[in-house]
Amino acid sequence: MPRKLLISILCVAFAVCMLSAQEQKVTWGARLSMDVSFPTADKNPYKVGSGFSAGAVANIILPKRFFFEPGLMFYYTAMSSRSLITFDDNYFYEGSAKIYGFRIPLAVGYNFDVADRWRMSVSTGPYLNVNISAQQNLDPNLSAPVPVPDKKISLFDHGWRHVDAGWHISLSTTFAESYYVGITGGVNFTPLASYGNHDKKIRIYRNTVAVTLGYNF
């Protein structure tokens, strides 16, 4: 799906649901997650990474125990290089790719009452990552003819995307009416990065698992 079309669909869906929220019961929640990222590629240059996300959601109650939950999260992720990978004749990739930005999850779910003031929920839907910064340290090639200093690059100049998107599913519980614990798995269907030519083409997809704590107001 073209990136601009995907962004448009998500924005329209978000706007429509926000307008419908004016006629529905809405609760607000704060969320803090520990995120684990699993980069996948045919020639994957990165190891499993970790980071966090923090932000807020709006829980819009729908009929028949269904709900719609859009959110806005700030995220940070670091993914370590598997080994020294050639950047050019003078440098190698080194250390971790460090990425931060905003994540916009949209979820439709269903509530199950377990006991008084305790419920379980399952939800699923798309999410959009708006990547603000993606940087990588480079290690000098000591065998290069001329010594060069350490340097840092913006990965956006080398095939990384400002926007990537995927689909997530969550299982959560809310107890004492307000305290939230959940686990979420996400699979990207657009690449975080795409670079190289023909048989050397590398597309990196960022899949995630997150454990989330929260509070509903």
CSV table of C-alpha atoms in Angstrom, one decimal:
chain,number,residue,atom,x,y,z
A,1,MET,CA,0.0,0.0,0.0
A,2,PRO,CA,1.5,3.4,-1.0
A,3,ARG,CA,2.8,5.3,2.0
A,4,LYS,CA,0.8,8.5,1.4
A,5,LEU,CA,-2.5,6.5,1.0
A,6,LEU,CA,-1.8,4.6,4.3
A,7,ILE,CA,-1.1,7.9,6.1
A,8,SER,CA,-4.3,9.4,4.7
A,9,ILE,CA,-6.4,6.4,5.8
A,10,LEU,CA,-5.0,6.4,9.3
A,11,CYS,CA,-5.6,10.2,9.6
A,12,VAL,CA,-9.1,10.0,8.4
A,13,ALA,CA,-9.9,7.1,10.7
A,14,PHE,CA,-8.4,9.0,13.6
A,15,ALA,CA,-10.4,12.1,12.8
A,16,VAL,CA,-13.7,10.3,12.3
A,17,CYS,CA,-13.3,8.4,15.6
A,18,MET,CA,-12.4,11.6,17.5
A,19,LEU,CA,-15.6,13.2,16.2
A,20,SER,CA,-17.7,10.2,17.1
A,21,ALA,CA,-16.1,10.3,20.6
A,22,GLN,CA,-18.1,13.5,21.3
A,23,GLU,CA,-21.2,11.3,21.4
A,24,GLN,CA,-19.7,8.3,23.3
A,25,LYS,CA,-18.3,7.7,26.7
A,26,VAL,CA,-14.5,8.4,26.7
A,27,THR,CA,-11.9,7.6,29.2
A,28,TRP,CA,-8.2,8.7,29.0
A,29,GLY,CA,-5.2,6.7,30.0
A,30,ALA,CA,-1.4,7.1,30.4
A,31,ARG,CA,0.9,4.3,29.1
A,32,LEU,CA,4.5,3.4,29.6
A,33,SER,CA,6.0,0.4,27.8
A,34,MET,CA,9.2,-1.5,27.6
A,35,ASP,CA,9.7,-2.3,23.9
A,36,VAL,CA,11.8,-5.1,22.3
A,37,SER,CA,12.4,-4.7,18.6
A,38,PHE,CA,13.1,-7.7,16.3
A,39,PRO,CA,14.6,-6.3,13.0
A,40,THR,CA,14.2,-8.8,10.1
A,41,ALA,CA,15.9,-8.7,6.7
A,42,ASP,CA,17.3,-11.2,4.2
A,43,LYS,CA,20.8,-9.9,5.2
A,44,ASN,CA,20.0,-8.5,8.6
A,45,PRO,CA,22.7,-6.2,9.8
A,46,TYR,CA,21.1,-5.6,13.3
A,47,LYS,CA,20.6,-7.6,16.5
A,48,VAL,CA,17.4,-7.5,18.6
A,49,GLY,CA,17.0,-4.1,20.1
A,50,SER,CA,15.3,-2.5,23.0
A,51,GLY,CA,13.8,0.8,24.1
A,52,PHE,CA,10.6,2.4,25.5
A,53,SER,CA,7.5,4.2,24.6
A,54,ALA,CA,5.3,6.6,26.6
A,55,GLY,CA,2.2,8.5,25.9
A,56,ALA,CA,-1.6,8.6,26.1
A,57,VAL,CA,-4.7,6.8,24.8
A,58,ALA,CA,-8.4,7.6,24.5
A,59,ASN,CA,-10.7,4.7,25.2
A,60,ILE,CA,-14.0,5.2,23.4
A,61,ILE,CA,-16.8,2.9,24.5
A,62,LEU,CA,-18.8,1.3,21.7
A,63,PRO,CA,-21.9,-0.9,21.9
A,64,LYS,CA,-21.8,-4.6,22.9
A,65,ARG,CA,-18.6,-4.2,25.0
A,66,PHE,CA,-16.5,-3.1,22.0
A,67,PHE,CA,-14.2,-0.1,22.2
A,68,PHE,CA,-12.0,2.0,19.9
A,69,GLU,CA,-8.6,3.2,21.3
A,70,PRO,CA,-6.4,5.6,19.4
A,71,GLY,CA,-3.2,6.8,21.0
A,72,LEU,CA,-0.1,8.9,20.6
A,73,MET,CA,3.3,7.6,21.9
A,74,PHE,CA,6.8,8.9,22.0
A,75,TYR,CA,9.2,6.1,21.4
A,76,TYR,CA,13.0,5.4,21.5
A,77,THR,CA,14.7,2.3,20.2
A,78,ALA,CA,18.4,1.2,19.9
A,79,MET,CA,19.4,-1.7,17.7
A,80,SER,CA,23.0,-2.9,17.9
A,81,SER,CA,25.0,-3.8,14.8
A,82,ARG,CA,25.8,-7.5,14.4
A,83,SER,CA,29.4,-6.8,13.5
A,84,LEU,CA,31.5,-4.2,11.7
A,85,ILE,CA,29.8,-3.7,8.4
A,86,THR,CA,31.4,-1.7,5.6
A,87,PHE,CA,30.0,1.8,5.0
A,88,ASP,CA,32.6,2.9,2.5
A,89,ASP,CA,36.4,2.7,2.1
A,90,ASN,CA,37.0,4.8,5.2
A,91,TYR,CA,34.3,3.7,7.7
A,92,PHE,CA,32.4,0.8,9.2
A,93,TYR,CA,29.0,0.8,10.9
A,94,GLU,CA,29.6,0.6,14.7
A,95,GLY,CA,27.5,0.5,17.9
A,96,SER,CA,23.7,0.9,17.7
A,97,ALA,CA,21.2,2.6,15.4
A,98,LYS,CA,19.3,4.9,17.6
A,99,ILE,CA,15.8,5.9,16.5
A,100,TYR,CA,13.2,8.1,18.1
A,101,GLY,CA,9.8,9.4,17.0
A,102,PHE,CA,6.1,9.2,17.5
A,103,ARG,CA,3.8,6.1,17.2
A,104,ILE,CA,0.1,6.4,16.4
A,105,PRO,CA,-1.7,3.2,17.3
A,106,LEU,CA,-5.4,2.7,16.3
A,107,ALA,CA,-7.1,-0.3,17.9
A,108,VAL,CA,-10.6,-1.9,18.0
A,109,GLY,CA,-11.1,-4.3,20.9
A,110,TYR,CA,-13.5,-6.2,23.1
A,111,ASN,CA,-13.9,-6.2,26.9
A,112,PHE,CA,-14.5,-9.3,29.1
A,113,ASP,CA,-15.7,-8.8,32.7
A,114,VAL,CA,-13.7,-11.2,34.9
A,115,ALA,CA,-14.8,-10.0,38.4
A,116,ASP,CA,-16.0,-6.8,40.1
A,117,ARG,CA,-13.7,-4.0,39.0
A,118,TRP,CA,-11.5,-6.4,36.9
A,119,ARG,CA,-11.7,-6.9,33.2
A,120,MET,CA,-9.7,-8.4,30.4
A,121,SER,CA,-9.4,-6.9,26.9
A,122,VAL,CA,-8.2,-8.0,23.5
A,123,SER,CA,-7.6,-5.5,20.7
A,124,THR,CA,-6.0,-5.2,17.3
A,125,GLY,CA,-5.4,-2.6,14.6
A,126,PRO,CA,-2.8,-0.7,12.6
A,127,TYR,CA,-0.1,1.6,13.8
A,128,LEU,CA,2.0,4.3,12.2
A,129,ASN,CA,5.6,5.2,13.2
A,130,VAL,CA,6.7,8.8,12.4
A,131,ASN,CA,10.4,8.6,12.8
A,132,ILE,CA,12.1,11.9,13.7
A,133,SER,CA,15.7,10.9,14.2
A,134,ALA,CA,17.7,7.8,13.1
A,135,GLN,CA,21.5,8.0,13.8
A,136,GLN,CA,24.4,5.6,13.6
A,137,ASN,CA,28.0,5.9,14.8
A,138,LEU,CA,30.7,5.0,12.3
A,139,ASP,CA,34.1,3.4,13.2
A,140,PRO,CA,37.2,4.5,11.2
A,141,ASN,CA,38.8,1.9,8.9
A,142,LEU,CA,42.3,1.8,10.4
A,143,SER,CA,43.7,0.3,7.2
A,144,ALA,CA,42.5,3.3,5.1
A,145,PRO,CA,45.3,5.2,3.4
A,146,VAL,CA,44.4,8.4,5.3
A,147,PRO,CA,43.3,8.4,9.0
A,148,VAL,CA,39.8,9.7,9.5
A,149,PRO,CA,38.0,10.7,12.7
A,150,ASP,CA,34.9,9.0,14.3
A,151,LYS,CA,31.7,10.4,12.9
A,152,LYS,CA,27.9,10.0,13.2
A,153,ILE,CA,25.5,9.8,10.3
A,154,SER,CA,21.8,10.3,9.8
A,155,LEU,CA,20.4,7.0,8.5
A,156,PHE,CA,17.7,8.9,6.7
A,157,ASP,CA,20.4,9.8,4.2
A,158,HIS,CA,21.0,6.1,3.6
A,159,GLY,CA,17.7,4.5,2.9
A,160,TRP,CA,15.9,4.7,6.3
A,161,ARG,CA,12.3,5.8,6.2
A,162,HIS,CA,10.7,8.7,8.0
A,163,VAL,CA,7.4,6.7,8.2
A,164,ASP,CA,6.8,2.9,8.6
A,165,ALA,CA,3.6,1.1,9.5
A,166,GLY,CA,2.4,-2.2,10.8
A,167,TRP,CA,-0.4,-4.2,12.5
A,168,HIS,CA,-0.6,-5.0,16.3
A,169,ILE,CA,-2.6,-7.2,18.6
A,170,SER,CA,-2.8,-6.6,22.4
A,171,LEU,CA,-4.0,-8.6,25.4
A,172,SER,CA,-4.5,-6.5,28.6
A,173,THR,CA,-6.1,-6.5,32.0
A,174,THR,CA,-7.5,-3.6,34.0
A,175,PHE,CA,-8.0,-4.0,37.7
A,176,ALA,CA,-9.3,-1.7,40.5
A,177,GLU,CA,-11.0,0.1,37.6
A,178,SER,CA,-7.8,2.1,36.7
A,179,TYR,CA,-4.6,0.1,36.7
A,180,TYR,CA,-3.6,-1.3,33.4
A,181,VAL,CA,-1.2,-4.1,32.4
A,182,GLY,CA,-0.8,-5.3,28.8
A,183,ILE,CA,1.3,-7.1,26.3
A,184,THR,CA,1.4,-6.2,22.6
A,185,GLY,CA,3.0,-7.7,19.5
A,186,GLY,CA,3.4,-5.7,16.3
A,187,VAL,CA,4.4,-6.8,12.8
A,188,ASN,CA,5.6,-4.2,10.2
A,189,PHE,CA,4.2,-4.4,6.7
A,190,THR,CA,6.3,-1.5,5.4
A,191,PRO,CA,10.1,-1.4,5.8
A,192,LEU,CA,11.9,0.8,8.3
A,193,ALA,CA,14.8,0.9,5.8
A,194,SER,CA,15.4,-0.1,2.2
A,195,TYR,CA,18.8,0.3,0.5
A,196,GLY,CA,21.3,-1.3,-1.8
A,197,ASN,CA,20.8,-2.6,-5.4
A,198,HIS,CA,19.5,-5.8,-7.0
A,199,ASP,CA,21.1,-8.8,-5.3
A,200,LYS,CA,22.5,-6.6,-2.5
A,201,LYS,CA,19.1,-5.0,-1.7
A,202,ILE,CA,18.3,-4.9,2.0
A,203,ARG,CA,14.9,-4.2,3.5
A,204,ILE,CA,14.7,-4.0,7.3
A,205,TYR,CA,11.3,-4.6,8.9
A,206,ARG,CA,10.9,-3.7,12.6
A,207,ASN,CA,8.7,-6.1,14.5
A,208,THR,CA,8.0,-5.5,18.2
A,209,VAL,CA,6.9,-6.9,21.5
A,210,ALA,CA,6.0,-4.5,24.3
A,211,VAL,CA,5.0,-4.9,28.0
A,212,THR,CA,2.9,-2.0,29.1
A,213,LEU,CA,1.9,-0.5,32.4
A,214,GLY,CA,-0.7,2.3,32.6
A,215,TYR,CA,-3.4,4.2,34.5
A,216,ASN,CA,-6.8,5.1,33.3
A,217,PHE,CA,-8.3,8.4,34.5
